[in-house]
């Protein structure tokens, strides 16, 4: 098994290269390749090209590892390490020209189920913002060389972020969740890229984050960033199609979990 430090260096290098490709393609103009689960759930040519680049580089560098990405077929490896990849998280932002999008790459051991894997390394690069977040198990979370720490509680309430699924049938339930969360909030953000939301929790720019129905590639690198920055992350209702992910400093995570569990 490889050391987390070795894995995070590769993840960071690939996230930068892939992010630069995404940014270049954005400047050339976005082409919608297809819609997925609903009309709002889109994939661009760049999502596919960026994932192909990452996958090819990983195949060259670590041919025995598995791969699990948003835009292509999964592949089981023999080394015990699997790469969990979102080539462009925040695709709708990307398509609209909003800079909050990122490449998210994580290395995990133990398969592709977030409740069973052990994350080893993660990198999230936001090319339009020029920020690289990294974490290696036991080595902390970092933003461009600065060690990250989740926020300390203040008396003002928590600055929370959330996201919504693409299926309009889920909006009502998600809004009911927001209503509950607001009882502990100073304000709420919906920036449009879950991986970046988690990175911001790690950086103390948000006090907490919650969202139902995230996919493994949305949360793999970001969850490791939060826990390595001293925060807590958990999922519940994992036997449903839309498990709830909650992340934050321990007090915010615990309070949010209590409020949102009462509803489910
Ligand atoms: C989406 C973003 C969004 C979240 C959605 C995700 P994508 O990922 O992370 O913030 O609310 O649940 O699906 O589709 O842009 O890779």
mmCIF file of C-alpha atoms and ligand atoms in Angstrom:
data_model
loop_
_atom_site.group_PDB
_atom_site.id
_atom_site.type_symbol
_atom_site.label_atom_id
_atom_site.label_comp_id
_atom_site.label_asym_id
_atom_site.label_seq_id
_atom_site.Cartn_x
_atom_site.Cartn_y
_atom_site.Cartn_z
ATOM 1 C CA UNK A 1 0.000 0.000 0.000
ATOM 2 C CA UNK A 2 1.271 3.483 -0.809
ATOM 3 C CA UNK A 3 1.802 6.213 1.746
ATOM 4 C CA UNK A 4 -0.926 8.898 1.852
ATOM 5 C CA UNK A 5 1.733 11.531 1.211
ATOM 6 C CA UNK A 6 2.749 9.891 -2.046
ATOM 7 C CA UNK A 7 -0.906 9.644 -3.109
ATOM 8 C CA UNK A 8 -1.722 13.252 -2.275
ATOM 9 C CA UNK A 9 1.214 14.511 -4.313
ATOM 10 C CA UNK A 10 -0.093 12.677 -7.353
ATOM 11 C CA UNK A 11 -3.682 13.791 -6.678
ATOM 12 C CA UNK A 12 -2.558 17.426 -6.407
ATOM 13 C CA UNK A 13 -0.496 17.301 -9.592
ATOM 14 C CA UNK A 14 -3.387 15.756 -11.530
ATOM 15 C CA UNK A 15 -5.995 18.109 -10.087
ATOM 16 C CA UNK A 16 -3.920 21.087 -11.222
ATOM 17 C CA UNK A 17 -3.342 19.727 -14.707
ATOM 18 C CA UNK A 18 -6.988 18.693 -15.097
ATOM 19 C CA UNK A 19 -8.230 21.996 -13.713
ATOM 20 C CA UNK A 20 -6.122 23.957 -16.166
ATOM 21 C CA UNK A 21 -7.613 21.916 -19.008
ATOM 22 C CA UNK A 22 -11.149 22.622 -17.723
ATOM 23 C CA UNK A 23 -10.367 26.343 -17.490
ATOM 24 C CA UNK A 24 -8.957 26.432 -21.033
ATOM 25 C CA UNK A 25 -11.997 24.627 -22.409
ATOM 26 C CA UNK A 26 -14.280 27.045 -20.541
ATOM 27 C CA UNK A 27 -12.570 29.982 -22.207
ATOM 28 C CA UNK A 28 -13.095 28.356 -25.611
ATOM 29 C CA UNK A 29 -16.837 27.922 -24.937
ATOM 30 C CA UNK A 30 -18.869 25.195 -23.265
ATOM 31 C CA UNK A 31 -20.537 22.484 -25.262
ATOM 32 C CA UNK A 32 -23.317 20.512 -23.619
ATOM 33 C CA UNK A 33 -22.716 16.813 -24.295
ATOM 34 C CA UNK A 34 -25.839 15.326 -22.691
ATOM 35 C CA UNK A 35 -28.332 15.474 -19.868
ATOM 36 C CA UNK A 36 -28.295 12.730 -17.230
ATOM 37 C CA UNK A 37 -30.817 12.073 -14.435
ATOM 38 C CA UNK A 38 -32.961 15.110 -15.346
ATOM 39 C CA UNK A 39 -32.864 18.089 -17.759
ATOM 40 C CA UNK A 40 -31.026 20.108 -15.099
ATOM 41 C CA UNK A 41 -28.341 17.419 -14.657
ATOM 42 C CA UNK A 42 -25.864 18.149 -17.420
ATOM 43 C CA UNK A 43 -22.554 16.871 -18.672
ATOM 44 C CA UNK A 44 -20.301 18.955 -20.919
ATOM 45 C CA UNK A 45 -17.668 17.762 -23.387
ATOM 46 C CA UNK A 46 -15.109 19.157 -20.928
ATOM 47 C CA UNK A 47 -16.349 16.903 -18.078
ATOM 48 C CA UNK A 48 -15.628 13.887 -20.257
ATOM 49 C CA UNK A 49 -12.317 15.114 -21.615
ATOM 50 C CA UNK A 50 -11.050 16.083 -18.157
ATOM 51 C CA UNK A 51 -12.016 12.712 -16.691
ATOM 52 C CA UNK A 52 -10.276 10.953 -19.593
ATOM 53 C CA UNK A 53 -7.111 12.938 -18.917
ATOM 54 C CA UNK A 54 -7.122 12.058 -15.200
ATOM 55 C CA UNK A 55 -7.913 8.426 -15.898
ATOM 56 C CA UNK A 56 -5.128 8.103 -18.466
ATOM 57 C CA UNK A 57 -2.562 9.726 -16.173
ATOM 58 C CA UNK A 58 -3.574 7.411 -13.298
ATOM 59 C CA UNK A 59 -3.374 4.360 -15.541
ATOM 60 C CA UNK A 60 0.198 5.324 -16.470
ATOM 61 C CA UNK A 61 1.296 6.196 -12.944
ATOM 62 C CA UNK A 62 -0.538 3.477 -10.968
ATOM 63 C CA UNK A 63 -1.800 0.720 -13.273
ATOM 64 C CA UNK A 64 -2.871 -1.596 -10.426
ATOM 65 C CA UNK A 65 -5.291 0.888 -8.823
ATOM 66 C CA UNK A 66 -9.058 0.976 -9.297
ATOM 67 C CA UNK A 67 -10.987 3.912 -10.752
ATOM 68 C CA UNK A 68 -14.440 5.292 -9.961
ATOM 69 C CA UNK A 69 -15.371 8.537 -11.727
ATOM 70 C CA UNK A 70 -18.526 10.494 -12.472
ATOM 71 C CA UNK A 71 -18.381 10.263 -16.257
ATOM 72 C CA UNK A 72 -16.987 6.830 -17.175
ATOM 73 C CA UNK A 73 -17.198 3.147 -16.220
ATOM 74 C CA UNK A 74 -15.753 1.955 -12.939
ATOM 75 C CA UNK A 75 -12.745 -0.337 -12.913
ATOM 76 C CA UNK A 76 -11.694 -2.544 -9.997
ATOM 77 C CA UNK A 77 -7.972 -2.638 -9.285
ATOM 78 C CA UNK A 78 -5.639 -5.100 -7.577
ATOM 79 C CA UNK A 79 -3.667 -2.763 -5.301
ATOM 80 C CA UNK A 80 -6.508 -2.052 -2.837
ATOM 81 C CA UNK A 81 -6.432 1.677 -3.755
ATOM 82 C CA UNK A 82 -9.302 3.216 -5.752
ATOM 83 C CA UNK A 83 -9.347 6.721 -7.194
ATOM 84 C CA UNK A 84 -12.663 8.545 -6.771
ATOM 85 C CA UNK A 85 -12.890 11.358 -9.313
ATOM 86 C CA UNK A 86 -15.236 14.219 -10.126
ATOM 87 C CA UNK A 87 -13.665 15.888 -13.187
ATOM 88 C CA UNK A 88 -15.798 19.016 -12.815
ATOM 89 C CA UNK A 89 -17.832 19.409 -9.654
ATOM 90 C CA UNK A 90 -20.184 22.343 -10.102
ATOM 91 C CA UNK A 91 -20.900 21.611 -13.761
ATOM 92 C CA UNK A 92 -23.890 23.958 -13.839
ATOM 93 C CA UNK A 93 -21.704 26.808 -12.528
ATOM 94 C CA UNK A 94 -19.129 25.860 -15.155
ATOM 95 C CA UNK A 95 -21.728 25.977 -17.911
ATOM 96 C CA UNK A 96 -23.002 29.383 -16.749
ATOM 97 C CA UNK A 97 -19.528 30.900 -16.324
ATOM 98 C CA UNK A 98 -19.629 31.056 -12.507
ATOM 99 C CA UNK A 99 -16.105 30.451 -11.122
ATOM 100 C CA UNK A 100 -17.180 28.070 -8.306
ATOM 101 C CA UNK A 101 -16.277 24.782 -9.902
ATOM 102 C CA UNK A 102 -13.452 22.371 -9.176
ATOM 103 C CA UNK A 103 -11.718 19.106 -9.927
ATOM 104 C CA UNK A 104 -11.971 16.620 -7.049
ATOM 105 C CA UNK A 105 -9.647 13.606 -6.809
ATOM 106 C CA UNK A 106 -9.372 11.187 -3.872
ATOM 107 C CA UNK A 107 -7.550 7.926 -3.209
ATOM 108 C CA UNK A 108 -9.349 5.515 -0.895
ATOM 109 C CA UNK A 109 -8.911 1.946 0.291
ATOM 110 C CA UNK A 110 -11.820 -0.415 0.880
ATOM 111 C CA UNK A 111 -13.911 0.015 -2.272
ATOM 112 C CA UNK A 112 -16.341 2.596 -3.606
ATOM 113 C CA UNK A 113 -18.900 2.816 -0.813
ATOM 114 C CA UNK A 114 -18.274 5.936 1.307
ATOM 115 C CA UNK A 115 -19.516 4.120 4.420
ATOM 116 C CA UNK A 116 -16.907 1.408 3.964
ATOM 117 C CA UNK A 117 -13.891 3.106 2.450
ATOM 118 C CA UNK A 118 -10.987 4.703 4.300
ATOM 119 C CA UNK A 119 -9.885 7.868 2.516
ATOM 120 C CA UNK A 120 -6.111 8.197 2.195
ATOM 121 C CA UNK A 121 -5.601 11.361 0.173
ATOM 122 C CA UNK A 122 -7.591 14.065 -1.570
ATOM 123 C CA UNK A 123 -7.061 17.137 -3.729
ATOM 124 C CA UNK A 124 -9.584 19.752 -4.820
ATOM 125 C CA UNK A 125 -8.486 22.393 -7.307
ATOM 126 C CA UNK A 126 -10.665 25.352 -8.274
ATOM 127 C CA UNK A 127 -8.936 26.621 -11.426
ATOM 128 C CA UNK A 128 -10.939 29.814 -11.895
ATOM 129 C CA UNK A 129 -10.177 30.758 -8.279
ATOM 130 C CA UNK A 130 -6.591 29.475 -8.353
ATOM 131 C CA UNK A 131 -6.907 27.489 -5.106
ATOM 132 C CA UNK A 132 -5.601 23.996 -4.383
ATOM 133 C CA UNK A 133 -6.851 22.175 -1.258
ATOM 134 C CA UNK A 134 -5.122 18.949 -0.237
ATOM 135 C CA UNK A 135 -5.325 16.406 2.568
ATOM 136 C CA UNK A 136 -3.459 13.209 3.381
ATOM 137 C CA UNK A 137 -4.623 10.888 6.162
ATOM 138 C CA UNK A 138 -2.838 11.799 9.391
ATOM 139 C CA UNK A 139 -1.044 14.749 7.741
ATOM 140 C CA UNK A 140 -3.677 17.497 7.971
ATOM 141 C CA UNK A 141 -5.467 19.638 5.385
ATOM 142 C CA UNK A 142 -3.735 22.352 3.428
ATOM 143 C CA UNK A 143 -4.556 25.250 1.144
ATOM 144 C CA UNK A 144 -1.615 26.236 -1.001
ATOM 145 C CA UNK A 145 0.872 25.426 1.796
ATOM 146 C CA UNK A 146 -1.199 26.811 4.695
ATOM 147 C CA UNK A 147 -2.558 24.327 7.249
ATOM 148 C CA UNK A 148 -6.341 24.414 7.610
ATOM 149 C CA UNK A 149 -8.515 24.264 10.694
ATOM 150 C CA UNK A 150 -12.316 24.197 10.881
ATOM 151 C CA UNK A 151 -13.979 27.245 12.439
ATOM 152 C CA UNK A 152 -14.504 27.907 16.148
ATOM 153 C CA UNK A 153 -18.123 28.402 17.234
ATOM 154 C CA UNK A 154 -19.300 31.995 17.738
ATOM 155 C CA UNK A 155 -22.447 33.259 19.381
ATOM 156 C CA UNK A 156 -23.761 34.524 16.043
ATOM 157 C CA UNK A 157 -25.064 31.224 14.700
ATOM 158 C CA UNK A 158 -23.472 29.038 12.051
ATOM 159 C CA UNK A 159 -22.747 30.018 8.456
ATOM 160 C CA UNK A 160 -24.112 26.959 6.681
ATOM 161 C CA UNK A 161 -24.098 25.760 3.087
ATOM 162 C CA UNK A 162 -26.216 23.212 1.309
ATOM 163 C CA UNK A 163 -27.107 21.909 -2.125
ATOM 164 C CA UNK A 164 -30.134 20.493 -3.914
ATOM 165 C CA UNK A 165 -30.569 17.432 -6.080
ATOM 166 C CA UNK A 166 -31.367 17.810 -9.777
ATOM 167 C CA UNK A 167 -34.702 15.976 -9.519
ATOM 168 C CA UNK A 168 -37.465 18.577 -8.980
ATOM 169 C CA UNK A 169 -39.443 15.983 -6.994
ATOM 170 C CA UNK A 170 -36.831 16.247 -4.219
ATOM 171 C CA UNK A 171 -36.961 20.034 -3.821
ATOM 172 C CA UNK A 172 -39.877 20.139 -1.388
ATOM 173 C CA UNK A 173 -38.145 17.777 1.062
ATOM 174 C CA UNK A 174 -34.829 19.598 0.723
ATOM 175 C CA UNK A 175 -36.516 22.916 1.472
ATOM 176 C CA UNK A 176 -38.090 21.415 4.605
ATOM 177 C CA UNK A 177 -34.553 20.394 5.644
ATOM 178 C CA UNK A 178 -33.340 23.953 5.065
ATOM 179 C CA UNK A 179 -36.147 25.290 7.264
ATOM 180 C CA UNK A 180 -34.906 23.091 10.140
ATOM 181 C CA UNK A 181 -31.253 23.971 9.640
ATOM 182 C CA UNK A 182 -32.008 27.699 9.640
ATOM 183 C CA UNK A 183 -32.888 27.558 13.331
ATOM 184 C CA UNK A 184 -29.135 27.356 14.085
ATOM 185 C CA UNK A 185 -27.867 29.471 11.185
ATOM 186 C CA UNK A 186 -26.611 33.012 10.884
ATOM 187 C CA UNK A 187 -27.047 32.587 7.108
ATOM 188 C CA UNK A 188 -27.080 30.004 4.325
ATOM 189 C CA UNK A 189 -25.026 29.647 1.116
ATOM 190 C CA UNK A 190 -25.757 27.543 -1.982
ATOM 191 C CA UNK A 191 -22.654 27.945 -4.114
ATOM 192 C CA UNK A 192 -23.182 24.960 -6.432
ATOM 193 C CA UNK A 193 -20.188 22.658 -5.945
ATOM 194 C CA UNK A 194 -20.355 20.239 -3.020
ATOM 195 C CA UNK A 195 -16.640 19.389 -3.104
ATOM 196 C CA UNK A 196 -15.791 23.068 -2.800
ATOM 197 C CA UNK A 197 -18.352 23.531 -0.006
ATOM 198 C CA UNK A 198 -16.562 20.795 1.945
ATOM 199 C CA UNK A 199 -13.163 22.354 1.244
ATOM 200 C CA UNK A 200 -14.538 25.654 2.576
ATOM 201 C CA UNK A 201 -15.716 23.930 5.766
ATOM 202 C CA UNK A 202 -12.159 22.606 6.183
ATOM 203 C CA UNK A 203 -10.815 26.133 5.653
ATOM 204 C CA UNK A 204 -13.192 27.647 8.237
ATOM 205 C CA UNK A 205 -14.925 29.703 5.541
ATOM 206 C CA UNK A 206 -18.166 27.876 6.322
ATOM 207 C CA UNK A 207 -19.171 26.502 9.717
ATOM 208 C CA UNK A 208 -21.164 23.588 8.353
ATOM 209 C CA UNK A 209 -22.561 21.867 5.274
ATOM 210 C CA UNK A 210 -25.389 19.437 4.643
ATOM 211 C CA UNK A 211 -26.837 17.840 1.527
ATOM 212 C CA UNK A 212 -28.895 14.790 0.659
ATOM 213 C CA UNK A 213 -28.110 12.417 -2.186
ATOM 214 C CA UNK A 214 -24.484 13.302 -2.902
ATOM 215 C CA UNK A 215 -22.534 10.829 -4.988
ATOM 216 C CA UNK A 216 -19.238 9.303 -3.801
ATOM 217 C CA UNK A 217 -17.192 11.554 -6.139
ATOM 218 C CA UNK A 218 -18.871 14.701 -4.748
ATOM 219 C CA UNK A 219 -17.775 13.947 -1.191
ATOM 220 C CA UNK A 220 -14.623 11.772 -1.198
ATOM 221 C CA UNK A 221 -11.847 14.375 -1.199
ATOM 222 C CA UNK A 222 -13.882 17.026 0.646
ATOM 223 C CA UNK A 223 -14.819 14.757 3.556
ATOM 224 C CA UNK A 224 -11.171 13.890 4.153
ATOM 225 C CA UNK A 225 -10.301 17.600 4.040
ATOM 226 C CA UNK A 226 -12.884 18.315 6.770
ATOM 227 C CA UNK A 227 -11.792 15.504 9.082
ATOM 228 C CA UNK A 228 -8.089 16.285 8.614
ATOM 229 C CA UNK A 229 -8.871 19.926 9.480
ATOM 230 C CA UNK A 230 -10.277 18.796 12.831
ATOM 231 C CA UNK A 231 -13.950 18.641 11.812
ATOM 232 C CA UNK A 232 -16.588 15.907 11.821
ATOM 233 C CA UNK A 233 -18.367 14.307 8.863
ATOM 234 C CA UNK A 234 -21.141 11.750 8.916
ATOM 235 C CA UNK A 235 -23.839 10.255 6.727
ATOM 236 C CA UNK A 236 -27.191 8.933 7.821
ATOM 237 C CA UNK A 237 -30.219 7.321 6.163
ATOM 238 C CA UNK A 238 -27.609 5.410 4.187
ATOM 239 C CA UNK A 239 -30.084 2.721 3.186
ATOM 240 C CA UNK A 240 -32.130 5.247 1.180
ATOM 241 C CA UNK A 241 -31.251 6.622 -2.259
ATOM 242 C CA UNK A 242 -30.501 10.032 -0.808
ATOM 243 C CA UNK A 243 -28.401 9.697 2.343
ATOM 244 C CA UNK A 244 -27.747 12.927 4.224
ATOM 245 C CA UNK A 245 -24.177 14.155 4.534
ATOM 246 C CA UNK A 246 -23.409 16.510 7.420
ATOM 247 C CA UNK A 247 -20.014 18.182 7.921
ATOM 248 C CA UNK A 248 -18.651 20.885 10.186
ATOM 249 C CA UNK A 249 -16.737 21.651 13.327
ATOM 250 C CA UNK A 250 -17.791 19.086 15.963
ATOM 251 C CA UNK A 251 -20.332 21.358 17.742
ATOM 252 C CA UNK A 252 -21.931 22.480 14.462
ATOM 253 C CA UNK A 253 -21.927 18.955 13.053
ATOM 254 C CA UNK A 254 -23.569 17.540 16.188
ATOM 255 C CA UNK A 255 -26.249 20.210 16.417
ATOM 256 C CA UNK A 256 -27.036 20.001 12.700
ATOM 257 C CA UNK A 257 -27.205 16.221 12.839
ATOM 258 C CA UNK A 258 -29.610 16.376 15.750
ATOM 259 C CA UNK A 259 -31.878 18.868 13.962
ATOM 260 C CA UNK A 260 -31.906 17.023 10.656
ATOM 261 C CA UNK A 261 -32.256 13.524 12.107
ATOM 262 C CA UNK A 262 -35.431 14.563 13.900
ATOM 263 C CA UNK A 263 -36.992 15.158 10.485
ATOM 264 C CA UNK A 264 -36.134 11.852 8.881
HETATM 265 C C1 LIG B 1 -23.291 18.673 -8.136
HETATM 266 C C2 LIG B 1 -22.749 19.798 -7.289
HETATM 267 C C3 LIG B 1 -23.881 20.486 -6.540
HETATM 268 C C4 LIG B 1 -24.660 19.527 -5.698
HETATM 269 C C5 LIG B 1 -25.179 18.380 -6.556
HETATM 270 C C6 LIG B 1 -24.031 17.699 -7.280
HETATM 271 P P1 LIG B 1 -21.937 18.079 -10.394
HETATM 272 O O1 LIG B 1 -22.235 17.970 -8.785
HETATM 273 O O2 LIG B 1 -21.827 19.317 -6.352
HETATM 274 O O3 LIG B 1 -23.404 21.491 -5.656
HETATM 275 O O4 LIG B 1 -25.729 20.195 -5.098
HETATM 276 O O5 LIG B 1 -25.818 17.465 -5.686
HETATM 277 O O6 LIG B 1 -24.536 16.666 -8.084
HETATM 278 O O7 LIG B 1 -23.156 17.525 -11.056
HETATM 279 O O8 LIG B 1 -21.757 19.525 -10.668
HETATM 280 O O9 LIG B 1 -20.718 17.273 -10.574
#
